[in-house]
Amino acid sequence: MKLFKQTLLAAAVLSSAGAMAQTTAIINAQIHTASEQGVIKNGSVIIEDGKIKAVTTDAATADVIIDAQGKIVTPGFIGSMNQLGLVEVGAVASSRDGNEKKGGITFDPSLAFNPKSTLIAYARKGGITRDVIAPSWGESPFVGLSSTVNLSGEFGTSVVDSQNAIIVNLGGTKDGSRAASLSEFIDTLEEQQTKIAKAKKSDKKDDKAEPSKKEQLLTAALNGEKPVVVRVSRAQDMLELIKVKARFGIDLVISGAEDALPIKAELAAAKVPVILSAMANLPGDFDSLNASLETAGELEKAGVLVALTIAGDSSHNVYQLRYDAGNAIANGMSREGALKAITSNVADIFNIEDAGSIEVGKAADLAVWSADPFEFSTTLEKVMINGVEVSTESRHDKLRDRYMAETNMPRAYTK
């Protein structure tokens, strides 16, 4: 018997206005909503026009029925702070488009996003349906802008929310003092704040001139309209950033945060979300002396909004996000908290309003799992993006099939 029984219950129904939208229902599922509804046992998700029409325990009718047979349905996972689709081979400079030395705050790498990257299909195998791509370095503390993409692999529609956060790098440097970059960050905010105040008071035409793109972005940050994601690791640096948040009213998010354990209460009180790797368990430098496998769980217990990402150059390994979440659970994070840390919490941080949870009106980005998605032995049975099932076949699968094929030729060849 096939794992999923898909039955066409009715042909397309025509009306005077034209064909009605086809509905799909995933029934007999254990639905982990990543919302206030929690876990719904023996529930159904009804999909229409790429959106979730209903989440119910009532009997479901639809044009297409998918019987989950008691298996787990979760929102599609959301990766973040990587360069998926912006890099193909790290050692080949022409395939790297995620960074620009002199880019600055206006640098938007999503213009180079490649929805056909071989890394995207591989990431989908891990239940990833969306991703927040971001530049990682540049000469200025302001290194550029992040964007949200879906992993449908389609040209023209994969970048769904460009320029959704400002990315800043602070902390220790190989040359000079960390104080210089922090001062530049503060001074830039202060200068823009002064410009805004001056323009409000002045009647001069020059003061009312159209602001530059940089000024528009800084104004959005100062108005709390656009998150400012700061990569930083040391506890003292994070405490300084909490002061910056209080002074300027920015929507501060800290990424990295390996040294966050000693100041978890301060982060919670200041309502500063944290994006971190659950696997950062050893000091990589003097900024991360308190790195621990327990950090994610301890921050969650303290009341910090936590999102999980992959450590290091994660572009090629977004696939393993669910395994990192499983390790976070093994080291003190709640199961619900770990699910939200790779779904709804990421959506909240980056203002992704139509994804991250299984709720009416949200995009039907869904993953169906053979068992607990945080267990290594569990397999992804089905993944949907905007209600459309997408393939989980990757380049790895194609290479396996090629080199495992029966042939009279040497193992490295096929007919």
Tab-separated table of C-alpha atoms in Angstrom:
chain	number	residue	atom	x	y	z
A	1	MET	CA	0.000	0.000	0.000
A	2	LYS	CA	1.337	3.405	-0.848
A	3	LEU	CA	2.070	5.675	2.088
A	4	PHE	CA	-0.256	8.352	0.770
A	5	LYS	CA	-3.593	7.614	-0.843
A	6	GLN	CA	-4.460	10.423	-3.185
A	7	THR	CA	-8.023	10.256	-4.467
A	8	LEU	CA	-9.631	12.614	-6.922
A	9	LEU	CA	-13.119	13.052	-5.417
A	10	ALA	CA	-14.574	15.324	-8.063
A	11	ALA	CA	-13.808	16.764	-11.462
A	12	ALA	CA	-13.367	20.497	-11.872
A	13	VAL	CA	-16.654	22.224	-11.090
A	14	LEU	CA	-17.655	24.938	-13.518
A	15	SER	CA	-19.743	27.969	-12.667
A	16	SER	CA	-20.885	30.993	-14.632
A	17	ALA	CA	-17.793	32.824	-13.357
A	18	GLY	CA	-15.488	30.060	-14.565
A	19	ALA	CA	-13.751	27.103	-12.954
A	20	MET	CA	-13.772	26.983	-9.163
A	21	ALA	CA	-10.428	26.718	-7.392
A	22	GLN	CA	-9.356	23.167	-6.608
A	23	THR	CA	-9.155	22.300	-2.932
A	24	THR	CA	-6.776	19.819	-1.313
A	25	ALA	CA	-7.150	18.283	2.127
A	26	ILE	CA	-4.465	16.526	4.160
A	27	ILE	CA	-6.474	14.337	6.533
A	28	ASN	CA	-5.769	11.998	9.493
A	29	ALA	CA	-2.697	14.014	10.424
A	30	GLN	CA	-0.995	14.964	13.664
A	31	ILE	CA	-0.696	18.687	12.983
A	32	HIS	CA	2.025	20.646	14.788
A	33	THR	CA	0.791	24.145	14.066
A	34	ALA	CA	3.614	26.235	15.678
A	35	SER	CA	0.793	28.542	16.795
A	36	GLU	CA	-1.447	28.980	19.829
A	37	GLN	CA	-3.421	25.933	18.641
A	38	GLY	CA	-0.453	23.727	19.478
A	39	VAL	CA	-0.768	20.111	18.342
A	40	ILE	CA	-3.985	18.922	16.719
A	41	LYS	CA	-4.407	15.149	16.724
A	42	ASN	CA	-6.283	13.444	13.917
A	43	GLY	CA	-6.764	16.781	12.177
A	44	SER	CA	-7.078	18.041	8.632
A	45	VAL	CA	-5.541	20.929	6.716
A	46	ILE	CA	-7.610	22.227	3.816
A	47	ILE	CA	-5.795	24.155	1.083
A	48	GLU	CA	-7.216	26.444	-1.581
A	49	ASP	CA	-5.424	28.837	-3.941
A	50	GLY	CA	-2.118	28.118	-2.201
A	51	LYS	CA	-3.461	29.236	1.173
A	52	ILE	CA	-4.651	27.366	4.249
A	53	LYS	CA	-8.432	27.521	4.178
A	54	ALA	CA	-9.122	25.537	7.355
A	55	VAL	CA	-7.404	23.603	10.137
A	56	THR	CA	-9.978	21.304	11.674
A	57	THR	CA	-10.797	18.042	13.381
A	58	ASP	CA	-14.080	17.818	11.513
A	59	ALA	CA	-14.568	15.569	8.503
A	60	ALA	CA	-12.907	17.215	5.515
A	61	THR	CA	-14.112	17.240	1.923
A	62	ALA	CA	-12.011	18.427	-0.995
A	63	ASP	CA	-11.241	17.779	-4.627
A	64	VAL	CA	-8.018	16.003	-3.688
A	65	ILE	CA	-7.608	14.015	-0.467
A	66	ILE	CA	-4.176	13.117	0.931
A	67	ASP	CA	-4.379	10.597	3.758
A	68	ALA	CA	-1.460	11.214	6.138
A	69	GLN	CA	-2.317	8.039	8.064
A	70	GLY	CA	-1.514	9.567	11.449
A	71	LYS	CA	1.828	11.032	10.434
A	72	ILE	CA	3.161	14.445	11.463
A	73	VAL	CA	2.509	17.645	9.526
A	74	THR	CA	4.511	20.765	10.356
A	75	PRO	CA	4.889	24.180	8.791
A	76	GLY	CA	7.708	24.294	6.272
A	77	PHE	CA	10.916	25.201	8.085
A	78	ILE	CA	12.562	28.588	7.588
A	79	GLY	CA	16.330	28.905	7.372
A	80	SER	CA	18.011	32.230	8.068
A	81	MET	CA	21.221	34.256	7.925
A	82	ASN	CA	22.847	32.256	5.136
A	83	GLN	CA	23.595	32.641	1.408
A	84	LEU	CA	21.473	29.896	-0.084
A	85	GLY	CA	21.034	30.624	-3.789
A	86	LEU	CA	23.828	33.211	-3.675
A	87	VAL	CA	26.722	30.761	-3.738
A	88	GLU	CA	27.252	27.536	-5.641
A	89	VAL	CA	30.871	26.526	-5.021
A	90	GLY	CA	32.626	28.402	-2.273
A	91	ALA	CA	36.036	28.079	-3.910
A	92	VAL	CA	34.803	29.530	-7.230
A	93	ALA	CA	34.666	33.322	-6.952
A	94	SER	CA	32.322	33.792	-9.922
A	95	SER	CA	29.665	31.645	-8.186
A	96	ARG	CA	29.714	33.754	-5.005
A	97	ASP	CA	27.326	36.737	-5.041
A	98	GLY	CA	26.413	37.197	-1.386
A	99	ASN	CA	28.994	39.776	-0.337
A	100	GLU	CA	30.363	43.088	-1.569
A	101	LYS	CA	33.422	44.682	0.019
A	102	LYS	CA	32.202	48.248	-0.475
A	103	GLY	CA	28.491	47.423	-0.494
A	104	GLY	CA	27.286	49.160	2.666
A	105	ILE	CA	23.746	49.392	3.986
A	106	THR	CA	22.101	49.541	0.539
A	107	PHE	CA	23.665	46.310	-0.772
A	108	ASP	CA	20.874	43.896	-1.727
A	109	PRO	CA	22.239	40.444	-2.680
A	110	SER	CA	18.764	39.114	-3.511
A	111	LEU	CA	19.204	40.648	-6.978
A	112	ALA	CA	21.621	37.763	-7.649
A	113	PHE	CA	19.477	35.013	-6.091
A	114	ASN	CA	19.455	31.875	-8.255
A	115	PRO	CA	16.290	29.799	-7.715
A	116	LYS	CA	17.830	26.973	-9.755
A	117	SER	CA	20.858	26.561	-7.482
A	118	THR	CA	21.578	22.884	-6.801
A	119	LEU	CA	21.716	23.737	-3.087
A	120	ILE	CA	18.018	24.610	-3.008
A	121	ALA	CA	16.688	21.148	-3.853
A	122	TYR	CA	19.003	19.711	-1.222
A	123	ALA	CA	17.690	22.160	1.397
A	124	ARG	CA	14.115	21.149	0.545
A	125	LYS	CA	14.983	17.593	1.591
A	126	GLY	CA	15.270	18.952	5.125
A	127	GLY	CA	11.755	20.402	5.046
A	128	ILE	CA	12.988	23.934	4.319
A	129	THR	CA	10.420	25.901	2.322
A	130	ARG	CA	11.641	29.467	2.937
A	131	ASP	CA	14.943	31.068	3.751
A	132	VAL	CA	16.254	34.463	4.831
A	133	ILE	CA	19.374	35.203	2.803
A	134	ALA	CA	21.852	37.817	4.008
A	135	PRO	CA	25.316	39.244	3.248
A	136	SER	CA	27.978	38.181	5.734
A	137	TRP	CA	30.764	40.758	5.432
A	138	GLY	CA	31.868	44.115	4.055
A	139	GLU	CA	34.104	47.051	4.957
A	140	SER	CA	31.362	48.947	6.794
A	141	PRO	CA	29.570	47.693	9.923
A	142	PHE	CA	26.447	47.992	7.751
A	143	VAL	CA	26.972	45.083	5.348
A	144	GLY	CA	23.637	45.138	3.525
A	145	LEU	CA	20.085	43.847	3.488
A	146	SER	CA	18.457	40.463	3.992
A	147	SER	CA	15.564	39.075	1.941
A	148	THR	CA	13.116	36.201	2.251
A	149	VAL	CA	12.961	33.658	-0.555
A	150	ASN	CA	10.894	30.546	-1.092
A	151	LEU	CA	12.457	27.311	-2.270
A	152	SER	CA	10.014	26.603	-5.083
A	153	GLY	CA	12.813	26.882	-7.612
A	154	GLU	CA	10.714	29.132	-9.840
A	155	PHE	CA	12.067	32.098	-11.773
A	156	GLY	CA	10.458	35.442	-10.999
A	157	THR	CA	8.523	34.457	-7.872
A	158	SER	CA	11.121	33.012	-5.506
A	159	VAL	CA	12.155	36.305	-3.867
A	160	VAL	CA	9.030	36.999	-1.832
A	161	ASP	CA	10.154	39.831	0.451
A	162	SER	CA	13.292	41.766	-0.453
A	163	GLN	CA	15.196	44.109	1.850
A	164	ASN	CA	13.342	43.005	4.993
A	165	ALA	CA	16.142	43.656	7.516
A	166	ILE	CA	19.368	45.626	7.871
A	167	ILE	CA	22.439	43.487	8.591
A	168	VAL	CA	25.254	44.844	10.777
A	169	ASN	CA	28.551	43.232	11.819
A	170	LEU	CA	30.158	44.221	15.119
A	171	GLY	CA	32.473	42.592	17.670
A	172	GLY	CA	36.138	41.682	17.546
A	173	THR	CA	38.211	42.390	14.440
A	174	LYS	CA	41.644	41.340	13.213
A	175	ASP	CA	42.689	44.969	12.814
A	176	GLY	CA	41.800	47.827	15.134
A	177	SER	CA	39.317	47.963	17.982
A	178	ARG	CA	35.732	46.738	18.222
A	179	ALA	CA	34.986	50.153	19.743
A	180	ALA	CA	35.501	51.814	16.345
A	181	SER	CA	32.818	49.794	14.544
A	182	LEU	CA	30.381	50.185	17.443
A	183	SER	CA	31.021	53.949	17.464
A	184	GLU	CA	30.453	54.114	13.702
A	185	PHE	CA	27.167	52.243	14.126
A	186	ILE	CA	25.979	54.597	16.890
A	187	ASP	CA	27.195	57.738	15.111
A	188	THR	CA	25.374	56.769	11.912
A	189	LEU	CA	22.096	56.325	13.776
A	190	GLU	CA	22.614	59.572	15.663
A	191	GLU	CA	23.359	61.551	12.493
A	192	GLN	CA	20.214	60.270	10.809
A	193	GLN	CA	18.155	60.972	13.908
A	194	THR	CA	19.437	64.558	13.857
A	195	LYS	CA	18.606	64.913	10.136
A	196	ILE	CA	15.058	63.726	10.737
A	197	ALA	CA	14.540	66.152	13.616
A	198	LYS	CA	16.015	69.040	11.619
A	199	ALA	CA	13.826	68.311	8.590
A	200	LYS	CA	10.690	68.282	10.743
A	201	LYS	CA	11.469	71.703	12.187
A	202	SER	CA	12.744	73.395	9.037
A	203	ASP	CA	10.744	75.123	6.316
A	204	LYS	CA	13.713	75.182	3.946
A	205	LYS	CA	13.281	73.264	0.705
A	206	ASP	CA	16.771	71.743	0.937
A	207	ASP	CA	15.922	70.160	4.281
A	208	LYS	CA	12.819	68.571	2.733
A	209	ALA	CA	14.683	67.053	-0.249
A	210	GLU	CA	14.076	63.452	-1.193
A	211	PRO	CA	16.235	61.333	1.149
A	212	SER	CA	18.815	58.956	-0.294
A	213	LYS	CA	18.303	55.181	-0.186
A	214	LYS	CA	20.704	54.999	2.760
A	215	GLU	CA	18.749	57.667	4.635
A	216	GLN	CA	15.448	55.933	3.926
A	217	LEU	CA	16.782	52.678	5.360
A	218	LEU	CA	18.185	54.367	8.454
A	219	THR	CA	14.889	56.179	8.997
A	220	ALA	CA	13.024	52.877	8.723
A	221	ALA	CA	15.388	51.426	11.336
A	222	LEU	CA	14.902	54.392	13.688
A	223	ASN	CA	11.128	54.139	13.297
A	224	GLY	CA	11.249	50.444	14.184
A	225	GLU	CA	9.849	49.562	10.764
A	226	LYS	CA	12.787	47.410	9.693
A	227	PRO	CA	14.694	45.027	12.009
A	228	VAL	CA	18.379	45.653	12.575
A	229	VAL	CA	20.125	42.284	12.822
A	230	VAL	CA	23.536	42.632	14.453
A	231	ARG	CA	26.064	39.816	14.289
A	232	VAL	CA	27.916	39.820	17.589
A	233	SER	CA	29.088	37.195	20.072
A	234	ARG	CA	30.517	38.737	23.259
A	235	ALA	CA	28.228	39.394	26.216
A	236	GLN	CA	29.538	42.908	26.865
A	237	ASP	CA	28.969	43.887	23.250
A	238	MET	CA	25.380	42.667	23.498
A	239	LEU	CA	24.848	44.747	26.627
A	240	GLU	CA	26.060	47.816	24.739
A	241	LEU	CA	23.584	47.037	21.971
A	242	ILE	CA	20.755	46.840	24.486
A	243	LYS	CA	21.639	50.430	25.403
A	244	VAL	CA	21.543	51.377	21.712
A	245	LYS	CA	18.088	49.818	21.383
A	246	ALA	CA	16.822	51.813	24.375
A	247	ARG	CA	18.351	55.043	23.079
A	248	PHE	CA	17.188	54.903	19.469
A	249	GLY	CA	14.154	52.606	19.622
A	250	ILE	CA	15.433	50.258	16.932
A	251	ASP	CA	14.000	46.760	16.444
A	252	LEU	CA	17.195	45.007	17.513
A	253	VAL	CA	17.926	41.350	16.747
A	254	ILE	CA	21.182	39.677	17.753
A	255	SER	CA	22.674	36.967	15.545
A	256	GLY	CA	25.460	34.711	16.770
A	257	ALA	CA	25.170	35.351	20.508
A	258	GLU	CA	27.529	32.525	21.507
A	259	ASP	CA	28.265	34.333	24.786
A	260	ALA	CA	24.602	35.005	25.640
A	261	LEU	CA	24.175	32.713	28.659
A	262	PRO	CA	25.509	35.145	31.314
A	263	ILE	CA	23.140	37.910	30.141
A	264	LYS	CA	20.000	35.907	29.343
A	265	ALA	CA	17.946	37.924	31.852
A	266	GLU	CA	19.029	41.221	30.295
A	267	LEU	CA	18.184	40.000	26.789
A	268	ALA	CA	14.757	38.851	27.931
A	269	ALA	CA	14.027	42.120	29.773
A	270	ALA	CA	15.014	44.167	26.716
A	271	LYS	CA	12.903	41.907	24.451
A	272	VAL	CA	15.809	41.271	22.086
A	273	PRO	CA	15.334	38.191	19.865
A	274	VAL	CA	18.384	35.992	19.315
A	275	ILE	CA	19.361	33.943	16.253
A	276	LEU	CA	21.932	31.288	17.091
A	277	SER	CA	23.310	27.873	16.280
A	278	ALA	CA	22.291	25.099	18.646
A	279	MET	CA	25.625	23.413	17.907
A	280	ALA	CA	27.918	26.270	18.992
A	281	ASN	CA	29.356	24.465	21.995
A	282	LEU	CA	33.055	25.391	22.014
A	283	PRO	CA	34.759	28.799	22.149
A	284	GLY	CA	35.930	29.802	18.703
A	285	ASP	CA	37.589	32.953	20.005
A	286	PHE	CA	37.645	35.219	23.049
A	287	ASP	CA	34.164	36.512	22.158
A	288	SER	CA	32.519	33.106	22.681
A	289	LEU	CA	33.987	31.736	25.901
A	290	ASN	CA	30.534	30.773	27.225
A	291	ALA	CA	29.370	28.868	24.132
A	292	SER	CA	27.259	25.893	25.174
A	293	LEU	CA	24.841	23.308	23.802
A	294	GLU	CA	22.443	24.487	26.505
A	295	THR	CA	22.305	28.116	25.322
A	296	ALA	CA	19.151	27.795	23.199
A	297	GLY	CA	17.227	26.021	25.952
A	298	GLU	CA	18.366	28.408	28.676
A	299	LEU	CA	17.459	31.463	26.606
A	300	GLU	CA	14.030	29.990	25.906
A	301	LYS	CA	13.428	29.379	29.613
A	302	ALA	CA	14.489	32.954	30.366
A	303	GLY	CA	11.846	34.266	27.967
A	304	VAL	CA	14.040	35.189	25.000
A	305	LEU	CA	12.588	34.727	21.506
A	306	VAL	CA	15.007	32.246	19.928
A	307	ALA	CA	15.510	31.331	16.275
A	308	LEU	CA	17.905	28.584	15.205
A	309	THR	CA	20.290	28.753	12.284
A	310	ILE	CA	23.204	26.653	11.052
A	311	ALA	CA	26.692	27.534	12.257
A	312	GLY	CA	29.485	28.718	9.984
A	313	ASP	CA	29.128	28.642	6.204
A	314	SER	CA	25.625	27.237	6.348
A	315	SER	CA	24.620	27.743	2.711
A	316	HIS	CA	25.482	24.134	1.811
A	317	ASN	CA	23.987	22.626	4.965
A	318	VAL	CA	20.618	24.299	5.553
A	319	TYR	CA	19.254	20.773	5.138
A	320	GLN	CA	20.440	19.827	8.633
A	321	LEU	CA	18.452	22.531	10.453
A	322	ARG	CA	16.025	19.951	11.858
A	323	TYR	CA	18.885	17.921	13.303
A	324	ASP	CA	20.244	21.001	15.065
A	325	ALA	CA	16.776	21.607	16.494
A	326	GLY	CA	16.781	18.019	17.744
A	327	ASN	CA	20.090	18.633	19.498
A	328	ALA	CA	18.619	21.770	21.090
A	329	ILE	CA	15.786	19.625	22.461
A	330	ALA	CA	18.282	17.089	23.791
A	331	ASN	CA	20.003	19.906	25.664
A	332	GLY	CA	17.051	21.547	27.339
A	333	MET	CA	14.915	23.313	24.754
A	334	SER	CA	11.239	22.379	24.661
A	335	ARG	CA	9.974	20.470	21.637
A	336	GLU	CA	7.447	23.213	20.864
A	337	GLY	CA	10.117	25.870	21.337
A	338	ALA	CA	12.469	24.097	18.935
A	339	LEU	CA	9.747	23.863	16.277
A	340	LYS	CA	8.931	27.556	16.649
A	341	ALA	CA	12.653	28.386	16.528
A	342	ILE	CA	12.753	27.177	12.911
A	343	THR	CA	9.281	28.335	11.895
A	344	SER	CA	7.118	30.984	13.572
A	345	ASN	CA	9.902	32.696	15.545
A	346	VAL	CA	11.886	33.274	12.356
A	347	ALA	CA	8.733	34.621	10.731
A	348	ASP	CA	8.159	36.985	13.679
A	349	ILE	CA	11.735	38.301	13.618
A	350	PHE	CA	11.734	39.055	9.886
A	351	ASN	CA	8.070	40.091	9.618
A	352	ILE	CA	7.167	37.174	7.358
A	353	GLU	CA	3.419	37.480	7.776
A	354	ASP	CA	2.207	34.663	5.529
A	355	ALA	CA	4.366	31.745	6.720
A	356	GLY	CA	5.832	30.045	9.776
A	357	SER	CA	2.701	28.424	11.192
A	358	ILE	CA	-0.296	26.353	10.147
A	359	GLU	CA	-3.127	28.847	10.441
A	360	VAL	CA	-6.020	29.980	8.289
A	361	GLY	CA	-4.886	32.519	5.717
A	362	LYS	CA	-1.201	31.545	5.817
A	363	ALA	CA	0.604	30.149	2.790
A	364	ALA	CA	0.317	26.375	2.530
A	365	ASP	CA	4.028	25.761	3.121
A	366	LEU	CA	3.800	22.319	4.688
A	367	ALA	CA	5.963	19.282	5.404
A	368	VAL	CA	4.705	15.745	6.082
A	369	TRP	CA	7.051	13.512	8.089
A	370	SER	CA	7.191	9.759	8.632
A	371	ALA	CA	7.668	10.380	12.368
A	372	ASP	CA	9.232	12.976	14.693
A	373	PRO	CA	11.013	15.429	12.340
A	374	PHE	CA	13.751	15.991	14.912
A	375	GLU	CA	14.807	12.327	14.889
A	376	PHE	CA	17.633	11.341	12.559
A	377	SER	CA	15.804	8.281	11.198
A	378	THR	CA	12.682	10.237	10.197
A	379	THR	CA	12.106	10.877	6.500
A	380	LEU	CA	10.336	13.701	4.708
A	381	GLU	CA	7.336	12.208	2.913
A	382	LYS	CA	5.949	15.275	1.181
A	383	VAL	CA	6.660	19.007	1.027
A	384	MET	CA	4.431	21.781	-0.311
A	385	ILE	CA	5.178	25.410	-1.113
A	386	ASN	CA	2.115	27.616	-1.620
A	387	GLY	CA	0.003	24.477	-1.743
A	388	VAL	CA	1.983	22.900	-4.592
A	389	GLU	CA	3.965	19.742	-3.968
A	390	VAL	CA	7.642	20.211	-4.838
A	391	SER	CA	10.290	17.616	-5.542
A	392	THR	CA	12.787	16.500	-2.918
A	393	GLU	CA	15.130	15.002	-5.500
A	394	SER	CA	18.530	16.666	-5.292
A	395	ARG	CA	21.803	16.500	-7.176
A	396	HIS	CA	22.981	14.040	-4.508
A	397	ASP	CA	20.171	11.641	-5.447
A	398	LYS	CA	20.967	11.922	-9.138
A	399	LEU	CA	24.640	11.181	-8.531
A	400	ARG	CA	23.739	8.189	-6.355
A	401	ASP	CA	21.477	6.792	-9.066
A	402	ARG	CA	24.089	7.384	-11.715
A	403	TYR	CA	26.934	5.648	-9.953
A	404	MET	CA	24.842	2.824	-8.475
A	405	ALA	CA	23.315	1.874	-11.816
A	406	GLU	CA	24.019	-1.620	-13.132
A	407	THR	CA	26.458	-1.396	-16.030
A	408	ASN	CA	29.209	-3.337	-17.761
A	409	MET	CA	31.430	-0.302	-17.571
A	410	PRO	CA	33.648	0.620	-14.587
A	411	ARG	CA	31.843	1.950	-11.524
A	412	ALA	CA	32.609	5.592	-12.347
A	413	TYR	CA	30.650	5.427	-15.595
A	414	THR	CA	27.168	4.713	-16.835
A	415	LYS	CA	25.915	3.754	-20.235
